[in-house]
Short mmCIF file of C-alpha atoms and ligand atoms in Angstrom, two decimals:
data_model
loop_
_atom_site.label_atom_id
_atom_site.label_comp_id
_atom_site.label_asym_id
_atom_site.label_seq_id
_atom_site.Cartn_x
_atom_site.Cartn_y
_atom_site.Cartn_z
CA UNK A 1 -0.48 -0.07 0.05
CA UNK A 2 2.77 2.46 0.43
CA UNK A 3 3.41 2.82 -3.30
CA UNK A 4 -0.60 3.59 -3.34
CA UNK A 5 -0.38 6.00 -0.98
CA UNK A 6 2.87 8.29 -2.76
CA UNK A 7 0.08 8.31 -5.60
CA UNK A 8 -2.20 10.38 -3.57
CA UNK A 9 0.08 12.47 -1.55
CA UNK A 10 1.22 13.36 -4.80
CA UNK A 11 -2.52 13.77 -6.59
CA UNK A 12 -3.41 16.07 -3.13
CA UNK A 13 -0.67 17.19 -1.46
CA UNK A 14 -1.90 19.93 0.70
CA UNK A 15 0.31 22.90 0.65
CA UNK A 16 0.91 22.91 -2.53
CA UNK A 17 -0.49 25.34 -5.41
CA UNK A 18 -2.94 22.86 -6.99
CA UNK A 19 -2.70 24.05 -10.54
CA UNK A 20 1.09 22.67 -10.62
CA UNK A 21 0.38 19.89 -9.22
CA UNK A 22 -2.84 18.41 -11.49
CA UNK A 23 -0.47 19.77 -14.26
CA UNK A 24 2.57 17.61 -13.38
CA UNK A 25 -0.23 14.69 -12.99
CA UNK A 26 -1.21 15.43 -16.80
CA UNK A 27 1.80 14.98 -18.07
CA UNK A 28 2.69 11.42 -15.94
CA UNK A 29 -0.98 10.28 -16.24
CA UNK A 30 0.14 7.19 -17.38
CA UNK A 31 3.12 6.79 -15.57
CA UNK A 32 1.34 6.96 -12.11
CA UNK A 33 -1.20 4.22 -13.30
CA UNK A 34 1.97 2.62 -13.87
CA UNK A 35 2.96 2.93 -9.87
CA UNK A 36 -0.56 1.44 -9.16
CA UNK A 37 0.08 -1.88 -10.30
CA UNK A 38 1.46 -3.63 -7.70
CA UNK A 39 -1.28 -2.25 -5.82
CA UNK A 40 -3.68 -4.40 -7.70
CA UNK A 41 -6.51 -5.84 -7.38
CA UNK A 42 -7.99 -2.65 -5.57
CA UNK A 43 -12.12 -2.88 -4.68
CA UNK A 44 -13.54 0.63 -4.71
CA UNK A 45 -16.67 0.84 -2.84
CA UNK A 46 -19.61 2.66 -4.61
CA UNK A 47 -21.05 5.70 -2.63
CA UNK A 48 -24.46 5.03 -4.19
CA UNK A 49 -25.35 2.77 -1.37
CA UNK A 50 -23.60 4.92 1.26
CA UNK A 51 -25.58 5.84 4.62
CA UNK A 52 -25.94 9.08 2.95
CA UNK A 53 -27.34 10.70 6.20
CA UNK A 54 -24.40 9.79 7.15
CA UNK A 55 -21.86 10.79 4.43
CA UNK A 56 -19.23 12.25 6.84
CA UNK A 57 -18.93 8.86 9.08
CA UNK A 58 -18.78 6.61 6.34
CA UNK A 59 -15.58 8.08 4.92
CA UNK A 60 -13.58 7.71 8.07
CA UNK A 61 -15.12 3.64 7.70
CA UNK A 62 -14.11 3.20 4.51
CA UNK A 63 -10.10 5.07 5.65
CA UNK A 64 -10.31 3.00 8.32
CA UNK A 65 -10.98 0.12 5.87
CA UNK A 66 -8.30 1.16 3.64
CA UNK A 67 -10.32 1.87 0.55
CA UNK A 68 -7.81 3.95 -1.65
CA UNK A 69 -11.12 4.19 -4.14
CA UNK A 70 -13.79 5.58 -3.45
CA UNK A 71 -16.34 5.30 -6.73
CA UNK A 72 -18.61 8.04 -7.46
CA UNK A 73 -21.83 7.08 -9.51
CA UNK A 74 -23.21 10.09 -10.77
CA UNK A 75 -27.00 9.47 -12.41
CA UNK A 76 -29.03 11.84 -14.18
CA UNK A 77 -32.32 10.10 -14.31
CA UNK A 78 -32.05 10.52 -18.66
CA UNK A 79 -29.23 8.25 -19.32
CA UNK A 80 -30.60 5.56 -16.77
CA UNK A 81 -33.56 5.87 -14.53
CA UNK A 82 -32.54 6.98 -11.62
CA UNK A 83 -31.16 10.86 -9.61
CA UNK A 84 -28.64 10.52 -7.90
CA UNK A 85 -25.85 13.27 -6.48
CA UNK A 86 -23.68 15.67 -8.32
CA UNK A 87 -20.08 17.19 -8.10
CA UNK A 88 -21.41 19.90 -5.62
CA UNK A 89 -21.28 16.46 -2.97
CA UNK A 90 -18.35 15.01 -4.71
CA UNK A 91 -16.14 18.86 -3.82
CA UNK A 92 -17.86 18.70 -0.46
CA UNK A 93 -16.03 15.56 0.09
CA UNK A 94 -12.60 15.62 -1.16
CA UNK A 95 -11.29 17.19 1.84
CA UNK A 96 -12.35 14.94 3.95
CA UNK A 97 -10.68 12.18 1.85
CA UNK A 98 -7.32 11.10 0.46
CA UNK A 99 -8.83 8.33 -1.28
CA UNK A 100 -8.80 8.43 -4.97
CA UNK A 101 -11.53 9.48 -6.69
CA UNK A 102 -13.30 7.36 -9.39
CA UNK A 103 -16.29 9.46 -10.54
CA UNK A 104 -18.76 6.97 -13.00
CA UNK A 105 -20.83 9.50 -15.37
CA UNK A 106 -24.18 7.85 -16.21
CA UNK A 107 -25.02 11.00 -17.83
CA UNK A 108 -26.52 12.25 -21.71
CA UNK A 109 -24.05 14.67 -21.92
CA UNK A 110 -21.17 14.27 -20.22
CA UNK A 111 -19.19 16.96 -22.47
CA UNK A 112 -21.31 19.40 -20.76
CA UNK A 113 -20.04 18.21 -17.29
CA UNK A 114 -16.90 17.23 -17.05
CA UNK A 115 -15.10 19.91 -15.74
CA UNK A 116 -17.26 20.27 -12.93
CA UNK A 117 -16.21 16.73 -11.69
CA UNK A 118 -12.68 17.61 -12.73
CA UNK A 119 -12.73 21.36 -10.82
CA UNK A 120 -14.53 18.62 -7.24
CA UNK A 121 -11.26 17.47 -7.30
CA UNK A 122 -12.55 14.17 -9.15
CA UNK A 123 -8.94 11.96 -10.02
CA UNK A 124 -10.43 9.56 -12.63
CA UNK A 125 -13.86 10.59 -14.98
CA UNK A 126 -15.41 7.55 -16.75
CA UNK A 127 -18.28 8.31 -19.30
CA UNK A 128 -20.23 5.52 -21.22
CA UNK A 129 -19.70 4.89 -24.74
CA UNK A 130 -23.62 4.27 -25.48
CA UNK A 131 -23.17 7.99 -25.08
CA UNK A 132 -23.82 10.59 -28.21
CA UNK A 133 -20.31 12.55 -27.67
CA UNK A 134 -16.87 12.32 -29.42
CA UNK A 135 -15.76 10.34 -27.33
CA UNK A 136 -11.91 10.43 -28.27
CA UNK A 137 -12.04 14.46 -27.68
CA UNK A 138 -13.85 13.93 -24.54
CA UNK A 139 -11.15 11.16 -23.15
CA UNK A 140 -8.22 13.92 -24.35
CA UNK A 141 -10.15 16.63 -22.16
CA UNK A 142 -10.21 14.87 -19.09
CA UNK A 143 -6.39 13.85 -19.35
CA UNK A 144 -5.97 16.94 -20.48
CA UNK A 145 -7.13 18.09 -17.23
CA UNK A 146 -5.07 16.25 -14.81
CA UNK A 147 -7.20 12.91 -14.58
CA UNK A 148 -7.44 9.76 -15.45
CA UNK A 149 -10.08 9.17 -18.34
CA UNK A 150 -11.84 5.66 -18.83
CA UNK A 151 -14.55 4.49 -21.12
CA UNK A 152 -17.74 2.90 -19.01
CA UNK A 153 -19.87 0.04 -21.18
CA UNK A 154 -23.04 -1.69 -20.42
CA UNK A 155 -23.89 -5.12 -20.62
CA UNK A 156 -26.02 -5.78 -23.92
CA UNK A 157 -23.00 -3.11 -26.13
CA UNK A 158 -20.67 -4.73 -28.32
CA UNK A 159 -16.89 -4.79 -26.77
CA UNK A 160 -14.95 -3.66 -30.20
CA UNK A 161 -16.58 -0.16 -29.97
CA UNK A 162 -13.96 0.29 -27.54
CA UNK A 163 -11.45 -0.65 -29.93
CA UNK A 164 -10.50 2.97 -31.97
CA UNK A 165 -10.67 4.65 -28.50
CA UNK A 166 -8.39 2.66 -26.09
CA UNK A 167 -5.66 4.65 -27.06
CA UNK A 168 -6.98 7.25 -25.44
CA UNK A 169 -8.21 5.78 -22.14
CA UNK A 170 -6.56 4.87 -18.60
CA UNK A 171 -8.80 3.15 -17.62
CA UNK A 172 -12.48 0.94 -19.31
CA UNK A 173 -15.33 0.28 -16.53
CA UNK A 174 -16.89 -2.86 -17.70
CA UNK A 175 -20.47 -2.81 -16.53
CA UNK A 176 -21.74 -6.23 -14.79
CA UNK A 177 -25.07 -5.48 -14.54
CA UNK A 178 -27.49 -2.70 -16.36
CA UNK A 179 -26.38 0.64 -15.30
CA UNK A 180 -28.90 2.57 -12.59
CA UNK A 181 -29.25 0.70 -9.40
CA UNK A 182 -26.98 -0.89 -6.91
CA UNK A 183 -28.25 -4.78 -5.28
CA UNK A 184 -28.00 -6.23 -8.79
CA UNK A 185 -27.24 -9.87 -10.18
CA UNK A 186 -23.77 -10.17 -11.68
CA UNK A 187 -23.96 -10.71 -15.55
CA UNK A 188 -21.41 -13.46 -15.98
CA UNK A 189 -21.52 -13.12 -19.66
CA UNK A 190 -19.42 -9.52 -19.64
CA UNK A 191 -16.29 -11.38 -18.41
CA UNK A 192 -15.99 -12.04 -22.36
CA UNK A 193 -14.90 -8.97 -22.48
CA UNK A 194 -12.62 -8.27 -19.89
CA UNK A 195 -10.89 -11.27 -21.67
CA UNK A 196 -10.86 -9.80 -25.02
CA UNK A 197 -9.74 -6.20 -22.83
CA UNK A 198 -6.87 -7.91 -21.86
CA UNK A 199 -5.77 -9.52 -24.80
CA UNK A 200 -5.82 -6.43 -26.56
CA UNK A 201 -4.55 -4.01 -23.73
CA UNK A 202 -1.77 -6.27 -21.48
CA UNK A 203 -1.36 -4.07 -18.66
CA UNK A 204 -1.13 -0.83 -20.04
CA UNK A 205 -4.55 0.56 -18.46
CA UNK A 206 -6.55 -0.90 -15.51
CA UNK A 207 -9.55 -3.34 -16.18
CA UNK A 208 -12.42 -2.04 -13.72
CA UNK A 209 -15.63 -4.35 -13.43
CA UNK A 210 -19.15 -2.49 -11.59
CA UNK A 211 -22.23 -4.26 -10.61
CA UNK A 212 -22.94 -7.12 -8.60
CA UNK A 213 -19.37 -7.75 -7.28
CA UNK A 214 -19.72 -9.97 -3.36
CA UNK A 215 -17.98 -12.62 -2.10
CA UNK A 216 -19.60 -14.75 -4.71
CA UNK A 217 -18.74 -13.31 -7.79
CA UNK A 218 -15.37 -11.89 -6.99
CA UNK A 219 -12.75 -14.21 -7.67
CA UNK A 220 -14.79 -15.04 -11.58
CA UNK A 221 -14.38 -11.70 -12.26
CA UNK A 222 -10.33 -11.38 -10.91
CA UNK A 223 -9.47 -14.51 -12.94
CA UNK A 224 -10.50 -13.17 -15.98
CA UNK A 225 -8.52 -10.57 -15.51
CA UNK A 226 -10.26 -7.64 -13.66
CA UNK A 227 -7.87 -4.63 -11.96
CA UNK A 228 -10.39 -2.93 -10.01
CA UNK A 229 -13.70 -3.98 -8.23
CA UNK A 230 -16.82 -1.66 -7.86
CA UNK A 231 -18.15 -2.72 -4.60
CA UNK A 232 -21.54 -0.97 -3.48
CA UNK A 233 -23.82 -3.95 -0.98
CA UNK A 234 -21.00 -6.22 -0.63
CA UNK A 235 -18.87 -3.42 1.29
CA UNK A 236 -22.30 -1.37 2.74
CA UNK A 237 -24.58 -4.28 3.51
CA UNK A 238 -21.72 -5.78 5.83
CA UNK A 239 -21.70 -4.98 9.49
CA UNK A 240 -17.98 -4.71 9.73
CA UNK A 241 -16.58 -2.73 6.35
CA UNK A 242 -12.66 -3.84 7.48
CA UNK A 243 -13.71 -7.32 7.22
CA UNK A 244 -15.85 -7.05 3.73
CA UNK A 245 -13.41 -5.37 2.18
CA UNK A 246 -10.41 -8.04 3.46
CA UNK A 247 -12.53 -10.61 2.66
CA UNK A 248 -13.04 -8.86 -1.17
CA UNK A 249 -9.26 -8.21 -1.72
CA UNK A 250 -8.54 -11.72 0.04
CA UNK A 251 -10.73 -13.53 -2.73
CA UNK A 252 -9.65 -10.94 -5.77
CA UNK A 253 -6.08 -11.91 -4.69
CA UNK A 254 -6.43 -16.04 -4.71
CA UNK A 255 -8.57 -15.12 -8.16
CA UNK A 256 -5.85 -13.76 -9.94
CA UNK A 257 -3.34 -15.84 -9.35
CA UNK A 258 -5.38 -19.06 -9.99
CA UNK A 259 -5.38 -17.25 -13.31
CA UNK A 260 -1.84 -16.65 -13.86
CA UNK A 261 -1.15 -20.20 -12.46
CA UNK A 262 -3.52 -21.96 -15.01
C1 LIG B 301 -24.94 0.96 -11.05
C2 LIG B 301 -23.35 1.38 -10.10
C3 LIG B 301 -22.42 0.86 -9.28
C4 LIG B 301 -23.61 -0.07 -8.71
C5 LIG B 301 -22.48 -0.89 -7.55
O1 LIG B 301 -24.78 1.20 -12.21
O2 LIG B 301 -23.27 2.02 -11.30
O3 LIG B 301 -21.53 1.00 -9.26
O4 LIG B 301 -23.81 1.32 -7.54
O5 LIG B 301 -23.98 -1.68 -6.48
P1 LIG B 301 -24.12 -3.18 -6.24
O6 LIG B 301 -22.03 -3.72 -6.10
O7 LIG B 301 -24.66 -3.56 -5.01
O8 LIG B 301 -23.95 -4.37 -7.59
ZN1 LIG B 302 -21.02 3.08 -10.55
#
């Protein structure tokens, strides 16, 4: 975990001039991702499932559970049939956490809002390939702003659509449920996309998975080649976040090891 802590310090050093830090980060986003590699697999609690009435406490508990990445699900009630929260909430939490903020935009017009999430303190910003936007240009804009750029893909969308865009991405988020709600059932079919992607990119970018990840599904996703696991219910419905995170990490490590041995 030491190296990951250094990355976070680099991103959010108190006292540093933030514009300088951000411009440095924009020059070496790929170096940052490379330095994350020894910290993999990572578990990212999905804040959609947290107790919003106690948000500060939840962030503290996640910190105690060594959650190095927090996943923020932004929903607009249009791209998905649900509304969640926006940049204002993320901005208010930013000073209270040193975790990497992984923002997942489930919104129809991401280009219109990306700058707000950069300003709110996002580290990685992911939007959907299913949105009607200039994907390459927006990914480049996210990178130029100093953030990691990600593309998400829904279960029914052909993964080949991502191929021409991979060189613009720092991470790809494979949806293992239809986006919009936490607590849905994992769709194992999407693991073929993970295999395909891993073959295309090697370890050049992070592969993340989102939806229905828990103790009964994480090992198979890890064996398929996932680096980062978004987990909502599996963390927030558990009585003890430390135990839940440890269990998930252990199963993910075991899953990855099994894949290496085979
Ligand atoms: C679904 C969201 C997920 C979701 C995960 O649209 O992107 O992050 O909250 O929740 P679980 O782990 O409960 O499926
Ligand atoms: Zn998500």
